[in-house]
Coordinates of C-alpha atoms in Angstrom, one line a residue:
X1 CA 69.2 156.5 -9.5
X2 CA 71.5 157.1 -6.5
X3 CA 72.7 154.2 -4.4
X4 CA 70.7 155.3 -1.4
X5 CA 67.5 155.6 -3.6
X6 CA 68.2 152.1 -4.9
X7 CA 68.6 150.6 -1.5
X8 CA 65.4 152.2 -0.2
X9 CA 63.6 150.9 -3.3
X10 CA 64.8 147.4 -2.7
X11 CA 63.9 147.6 1.0
X12 CA 60.4 148.8 0.3
X13 CA 59.9 146.2 -2.4
X14 CA 61.0 143.4 -0.1
X15 CA 58.6 144.6 2.6
X16 CA 55.8 144.8 0.1
X17 CA 56.5 141.3 -1.2
X18 CA 56.6 139.9 2.4
X19 CA 53.3 141.6 3.3
X20 CA 51.6 140.4 0.1
X21 CA 52.9 136.8 0.6
X22 CA 52.1 136.2 4.3
X23 CA 48.6 136.7 5.7
X24 CA 48.0 136.3 9.5
X25 CA 44.5 134.8 9.3
X26 CA 43.7 132.6 12.3
X27 CA 40.1 132.4 10.9
X28 CA 41.2 129.5 8.6
X29 CA 41.2 127.3 11.7
X30 CA 39.3 127.4 15.0
X31 CA 40.6 127.6 18.5
X32 CA 43.3 125.1 19.6
X33 CA 42.1 122.5 22.2
X34 CA 44.4 120.2 24.1
X35 CA 43.5 116.5 23.8
X36 CA 46.0 115.2 26.4
X37 CA 49.5 113.7 26.8
X38 CA 50.9 117.1 28.0
X39 CA 53.9 115.7 29.9
X40 CA 55.4 113.9 27.0
X41 CA 56.7 114.5 23.5
X42 CA 54.5 113.1 20.7
X43 CA 56.9 112.5 17.8
X44 CA 54.5 110.9 15.3
X45 CA 50.8 110.6 14.8
X46 CA 48.8 108.2 12.7
X47 CA 45.1 108.3 12.0
X48 CA 43.4 105.0 11.2
X49 CA 39.7 104.1 11.2
X50 CA 38.7 106.8 13.6
X51 CA 41.5 106.2 16.0
X52 CA 44.5 108.5 16.5
X53 CA 47.8 106.8 17.5
X54 CA 50.7 108.7 19.1
X55 CA 54.4 107.6 19.2
X56 CA 55.9 109.3 22.3
X57 CA 59.5 108.1 22.3
X58 CA 60.5 106.5 25.6
X59 CA 57.0 107.0 27.1
X60 CA 55.6 104.4 24.7
X61 CA 52.7 104.1 22.3
X62 CA 49.2 105.5 22.9
X63 CA 45.8 105.7 21.2
X64 CA 42.4 107.2 21.5
X65 CA 39.1 107.4 19.5
X66 CA 38.6 110.7 17.7
X67 CA 35.1 110.9 19.1
X68 CA 36.4 110.7 22.7
X69 CA 36.3 114.3 24.0
X70 CA 38.3 113.6 27.1
X71 CA 42.0 113.9 27.5
X72 CA 42.4 110.2 28.4
X73 CA 44.5 107.9 26.2
X74 CA 45.0 104.1 26.0
X75 CA 48.5 102.9 26.7
X76 CA 49.7 100.3 24.2
X77 CA 53.1 99.5 25.7
X78 CA 56.8 100.0 24.9
X79 CA 57.7 102.4 27.6
X80 CA 61.4 102.5 28.5
X81 CA 62.5 102.6 32.1
X82 CA 64.1 105.8 33.3
X83 CA 67.6 104.3 33.8
X84 CA 67.6 102.9 30.2
X85 CA 66.4 106.0 28.4
X86 CA 68.7 108.0 26.1
X87 CA 68.2 110.8 23.5
X88 CA 66.1 109.6 20.6
X89 CA 65.1 106.3 22.3
X90 CA 61.7 104.7 22.3
X91 CA 58.8 104.6 19.8
X92 CA 59.6 107.1 17.0
X93 CA 57.0 106.3 14.4
X94 CA 53.7 104.3 14.2
X95 CA 51.9 102.7 11.3
X96 CA 48.6 100.9 11.4
X97 CA 47.2 98.6 8.7
X98 CA 44.6 95.8 8.9
X99 CA 44.6 96.0 12.8
X100 CA 48.4 95.4 12.9
X101 CA 50.5 97.9 14.8
X102 CA 54.0 98.5 13.3
X103 CA 56.4 100.9 15.0
X104 CA 59.9 102.2 14.5
X105 CA 61.7 101.6 17.8
X106 CA 65.1 102.6 19.2
X107 CA 66.2 101.5 22.6
X108 CA 67.6 98.8 24.9
X109 CA 67.0 95.1 24.1
X110 CA 63.5 94.0 25.0
X111 CA 63.2 90.9 22.8
X112 CA 66.7 89.5 22.2
X113 CA 70.3 90.5 22.5
X114 CA 70.3 93.0 19.7
X115 CA 71.7 96.4 20.5
X116 CA 68.7 98.1 19.1
X117 CA 65.5 96.8 17.6
X118 CA 64.5 98.6 14.4
X119 CA 60.9 97.6 13.7
X120 CA 58.4 96.0 16.0
X121 CA 54.8 94.7 15.5
X122 CA 51.8 93.8 17.5
X123 CA 48.7 91.9 16.3
X124 CA 46.8 92.3 19.6
X125 CA 46.8 96.1 20.0
X126 CA 49.9 96.3 22.2
X127 CA 49.4 93.2 24.4
X128 CA 52.5 91.6 22.8
X129 CA 55.2 92.8 20.5
X130 CA 57.6 90.9 18.2
X131 CA 60.6 91.9 16.0
X132 CA 60.3 92.5 12.3
X133 CA 64.0 92.7 11.7
X134 CA 64.4 89.7 9.4
X135 CA 66.8 91.1 6.8
X136 CA 67.2 94.5 8.3
X137 CA 69.8 93.1 10.8
X138 CA 72.0 92.2 8.0
X139 CA 72.7 95.8 7.2
X140 CA 75.5 97.2 9.4
X141 CA 77.1 96.2 12.7
X142 CA 74.2 93.9 13.7
X143 CA 72.1 97.0 14.4
X144 CA 69.0 98.1 12.6
X145 CA 68.4 101.7 13.5
X146 CA 65.5 102.3 11.1
X147 CA 65.2 106.0 10.1
X148 CA 61.7 106.0 8.5
X149 CA 58.9 103.6 7.5
X150 CA 56.7 104.2 4.5
X151 CA 53.9 101.9 3.3
X152 CA 52.7 101.9 -0.3
X153 CA 49.2 103.4 -0.4
X154 CA 48.2 101.3 -3.4
X155 CA 49.9 98.1 -2.4
X156 CA 50.0 98.1 1.4
X157 CA 52.0 94.8 1.7
X158 CA 55.0 96.8 0.4
X159 CA 56.9 98.8 3.1
X160 CA 60.1 100.7 2.8
X161 CA 62.5 101.4 5.7
X162 CA 65.7 103.4 5.6
X163 CA 68.6 102.0 7.6
X164 CA 72.2 103.3 7.5
X165 CA 72.0 104.9 4.1
X166 CA 70.1 102.0 2.4
X167 CA 66.5 101.5 1.5
X168 CA 65.2 98.2 2.7
X169 CA 62.0 97.0 1.1
X170 CA 59.5 94.3 2.1
X171 CA 56.8 92.8 -0.2
X172 CA 55.2 90.7 2.6
X173 CA 54.1 93.5 5.0
X174 CA 57.5 93.5 6.9
X175 CA 58.1 89.8 7.4
X176 CA 61.2 89.8 5.3
X177 CA 63.4 92.7 4.1
X178 CA 65.9 93.1 1.2
X179 CA 68.0 95.9 -0.1
X180 CA 70.0 96.9 -3.2
X181 CA 73.7 97.8 -2.4
X182 CA 73.8 100.3 -5.3
X183 CA 71.4 102.4 -3.4
X184 CA 74.3 103.7 -1.3
X185 CA 75.7 105.7 -4.3
X186 CA 74.3 109.0 -3.1
X187 CA 76.6 111.9 -3.3
X188 CA 77.8 112.3 0.3
X189 CA 77.5 108.7 1.3
X190 CA 75.0 107.6 3.9
X191 CA 72.3 109.7 5.2
X192 CA 71.5 111.6 8.4
X193 CA 67.9 111.8 7.4
X194 CA 65.8 110.0 4.8
X195 CA 62.1 110.1 4.0
X196 CA 59.8 108.8 1.3
X197 CA 56.8 110.1 -0.7
X198 CA 54.8 107.8 -3.1
X199 CA 53.7 109.3 -6.4
X200 CA 49.9 110.0 -6.3
X201 CA 49.3 108.5 -9.8
X202 CA 52.1 106.0 -10.6
X203 CA 51.6 103.0 -8.3
X204 CA 55.2 101.7 -8.4
X205 CA 56.9 105.1 -8.2
X206 CA 58.4 106.4 -4.9
X207 CA 60.6 109.3 -4.2
X208 CA 63.2 109.6 -1.5
X209 CA 64.7 112.7 0.0
X210 CA 66.9 113.8 2.9
X211 CA 70.3 114.9 4.1
X212 CA 73.6 113.1 3.6
X213 CA 76.3 112.8 6.2
X214 CA 78.1 115.6 4.4
X215 CA 75.1 117.8 5.2
X216 CA 74.0 117.8 1.5
X217 CA 70.5 117.6 0.2
X218 CA 69.4 114.8 -2.1
X219 CA 66.4 113.6 -4.1
X220 CA 66.0 110.1 -5.6
X221 CA 63.3 108.2 -7.5
X222 CA 62.5 104.5 -7.8
X223 CA 60.1 103.1 -10.3
X224 CA 60.0 99.5 -8.9
X225 CA 58.7 100.0 -5.4
X226 CA 62.0 101.0 -3.9
X227 CA 64.3 98.3 -5.3
X228 CA 66.4 100.5 -7.6
X229 CA 67.1 104.2 -7.4
X230 CA 68.3 107.0 -9.5
X231 CA 69.4 110.3 -7.9
X232 CA 69.3 113.8 -9.1
X233 CA 71.6 116.7 -8.7
X234 CA 70.3 119.4 -6.4
X235 CA 71.1 123.1 -7.3
X236 CA 73.1 125.6 -5.3
X237 CA 69.8 127.0 -4.2
X238 CA 69.4 124.2 -1.8
X239 CA 73.1 123.7 -0.8
X240 CA 73.8 123.1 2.9
X241 CA 70.1 122.4 3.5
X242 CA 68.7 118.9 4.0
X243 CA 65.3 118.1 2.4
X244 CA 63.0 117.0 5.2
X245 CA 59.6 116.8 3.5
X246 CA 58.2 116.4 0.0
X247 CA 54.7 116.4 -1.4
X248 CA 53.3 116.3 -5.0
X249 CA 50.9 118.9 -6.3
X250 CA 47.5 117.3 -6.3
X251 CA 46.6 118.8 -9.7
X252 CA 49.9 118.9 -11.5
X253 CA 51.9 115.8 -10.9
X254 CA 55.0 117.2 -12.5
X255 CA 55.2 119.6 -9.6
X256 CA 56.2 118.9 -6.1
X257 CA 57.1 120.9 -3.0
X258 CA 59.9 120.4 -0.5
X259 CA 60.7 121.7 2.9
X260 CA 64.3 122.3 4.0
X261 CA 66.0 123.6 7.1
X262 CA 65.3 127.2 6.2
X263 CA 62.7 127.4 3.4
X264 CA 59.9 126.0 1.3
X265 CA 60.4 125.4 -2.4
X266 CA 58.5 124.5 -5.5
X267 CA 60.1 121.9 -7.8
X268 CA 59.1 121.3 -11.5
X269 CA 60.1 118.0 -13.1
X270 CA 61.3 118.5 -16.7
X271 CA 60.6 115.4 -18.9
X272 CA 62.0 114.5 -22.3
X273 CA 60.7 111.3 -23.9
X274 CA 59.2 110.3 -20.5
X275 CA 62.6 110.4 -18.9
X276 CA 63.3 112.8 -16.1
X277 CA 66.1 115.2 -17.2
X278 CA 66.2 117.6 -14.4
X279 CA 64.4 119.2 -11.5
X280 CA 64.0 123.0 -11.4
X281 CA 63.5 124.7 -8.0
X282 CA 62.2 128.0 -7.1
X283 CA 61.9 129.5 -3.6
X284 CA 58.4 130.2 -2.2
X285 CA 59.0 131.5 1.2
X286 CA 61.6 131.4 4.0
X287 CA 61.2 130.2 7.6
X288 CA 59.8 133.0 9.8
X289 CA 61.1 131.4 13.0
X290 CA 63.2 128.4 14.2
X291 CA 62.8 124.8 13.3
X292 CA 62.9 122.7 10.1
X293 CA 60.1 122.1 7.6
X294 CA 59.5 118.5 8.6
X295 CA 55.8 118.1 7.8
X296 CA 53.8 118.9 4.7
X297 CA 50.2 117.6 4.8
X298 CA 47.3 118.2 2.3
X299 CA 43.6 118.6 2.9
X300 CA 42.7 116.2 0.1
X301 CA 39.0 117.0 0.0
X302 CA 39.9 120.6 -0.7
X303 CA 43.0 120.2 -2.8
X304 CA 45.5 123.0 -3.1
X305 CA 45.7 123.8 0.6
X306 CA 49.0 122.5 2.2
X307 CA 49.7 122.5 6.0
X308 CA 53.4 123.0 6.7
X309 CA 55.0 122.9 10.1
X310 CA 58.2 124.4 11.2
X311 CA 59.2 125.0 14.8
X312 CA 56.4 127.0 16.5
X313 CA 54.5 127.8 13.3
X314 CA 52.0 126.3 11.0
X315 CA 51.9 127.7 7.5
X316 CA 48.9 127.2 5.2
X317 CA 50.0 127.5 1.6
X318 CA 47.5 127.8 -1.3
X319 CA 49.1 126.3 -4.4
X320 CA 46.8 128.2 -6.7
X321 CA 47.0 131.7 -5.3
X322 CA 50.6 131.1 -3.8
X323 CA 49.4 132.8 -0.6
X324 CA 50.8 131.8 2.7
X325 CA 48.8 132.1 6.0
X326 CA 50.9 132.0 9.2
X327 CA 49.2 130.2 12.1
X328 CA 50.6 130.4 15.6
X329 CA 50.3 127.4 17.9
X330 CA 49.5 127.4 21.7
X331 CA 52.4 128.5 23.9
X332 CA 52.3 125.2 25.7
X333 CA 53.0 123.3 22.5
X334 CA 56.6 124.4 22.4
X335 CA 57.6 122.6 19.2
X336 CA 55.7 120.8 16.4
X337 CA 56.7 117.3 15.5
X338 CA 53.8 116.1 13.4
X339 CA 50.5 117.2 11.7
X340 CA 47.5 115.1 10.8
X341 CA 44.5 116.2 8.8
X342 CA 41.2 114.4 9.6
X343 CA 39.2 114.9 6.4
X344 CA 36.0 113.3 7.7
X345 CA 35.7 115.6 10.7
X346 CA 37.5 118.7 9.3
X347 CA 40.1 118.6 12.1
X348 CA 43.8 119.4 12.2
X349 CA 45.9 117.6 14.9
X350 CA 49.3 118.9 15.9
X351 CA 51.8 117.1 18.2
X352 CA 54.9 118.2 19.9
X353 CA 56.7 118.6 23.2
X354 CA 53.6 119.9 25.0
X355 CA 51.2 117.1 24.1
X356 CA 48.6 116.9 21.3
X357 CA 46.2 119.6 20.2
X358 CA 43.3 119.8 17.7
X359 CA 41.6 122.6 15.8
X360 CA 38.6 122.8 13.6
X361 CA 39.3 123.5 9.9
X362 CA 37.0 126.2 8.5
X363 CA 35.8 126.1 4.9

C-alpha cells in the first residue's frame, strides 16, 4: 500500500468514525424557550421542590416556580454595586436544603471586615444573610475563597467546600468546618479548580477532581465523607487538561465519565481485593467547538442518557450505544454555564451569558 493510499484510507476512516459517532438530532429535545434573566450571566442553577434558583454573580440570587410560565423572577438579594464589582465576584453557586439557602459568594465585605466571604446562608429566603465561615477562615491569609460546595445526597448535614487546595468538611450543615492538612499533597500543589462527585452506591465515598496550579489534572477519592484522601496518577492521555466534571455510570459503578478542556473520556476502575489499583481511561469524543466540559448531568428516570455541555454545544451521550447527539443552543445563549434536568416535568434547563432557557425532553 502506497503512502498516499494509506493517508487516504486513514482520512476516510476518520470521517466515517466521526459520522457514525455524532448524530445531529434535534428531535431528542423540543424548541428552546427563554424563561428570563437575559441581561445577566447565570453561573449556577439549583432545582428544589419545584423552584429553580439561579446564581447570577454580581447581580445576586434569583428564584422562580417551574410552573410560572412568565419571564419574571424573584430577587433574593446579594447584588453587588457597580463600583465594587470585579471579575468572578458575587454569587457563584447556590444550594438549597430544608428551606435554607446556602451560597458560594465572592465579593467585597458585606457582613464584617473579611476581604472575601466564602459561604453565606439565609433561613428566610433572602431577607437576611449570615456568614458560614467558622473554620474556613483559618485556611489561608484570612480569606475563604470557596471553590465549590457539595452536599452529601445521603447525609445532607455533610457539606464539602474546597478552599485554596484543601477540602473543608462540615458535619453540621455548614456551621463548623474542618480540614486535613495532608489533603494538600496533590501532585502540582494547590488547585485552580476542584469539584466533587458522590458515589451513587457507597454513602461515605466521594471523589474529587480538577486542575492543579501546574495545569495538571487530578482525581482523588475519600471513603470517610471527605476527611482523608488518596489520589491517583492520571495517564498521559489527559496531560495538560484539567478535569472539570465527573459522573458515575448509573448501571456500572466501576465506570465513570470525565469532561476535560478538550474531550470526554470513559474511566474504568480496576479493583484488586476491594482496593483501587488504577484507573484506565479511553477517549470517547473530542470537543466540536470552544469551551470546557464543565457539566455532565443524567436523566435518572431514563438511565444511560448523559447531557454534557461545552461552550455553545450540548451533547447527549448514550452510555449503551456510545452514540453522541450534538444539540445546538439558541444564538442568544452565548455560552453555557450550567444544566439542570427536571425529571418530574421532562425539562432541560440551560443557563449562560444570555439568560436561562428550557426545552422539553422527548422520550
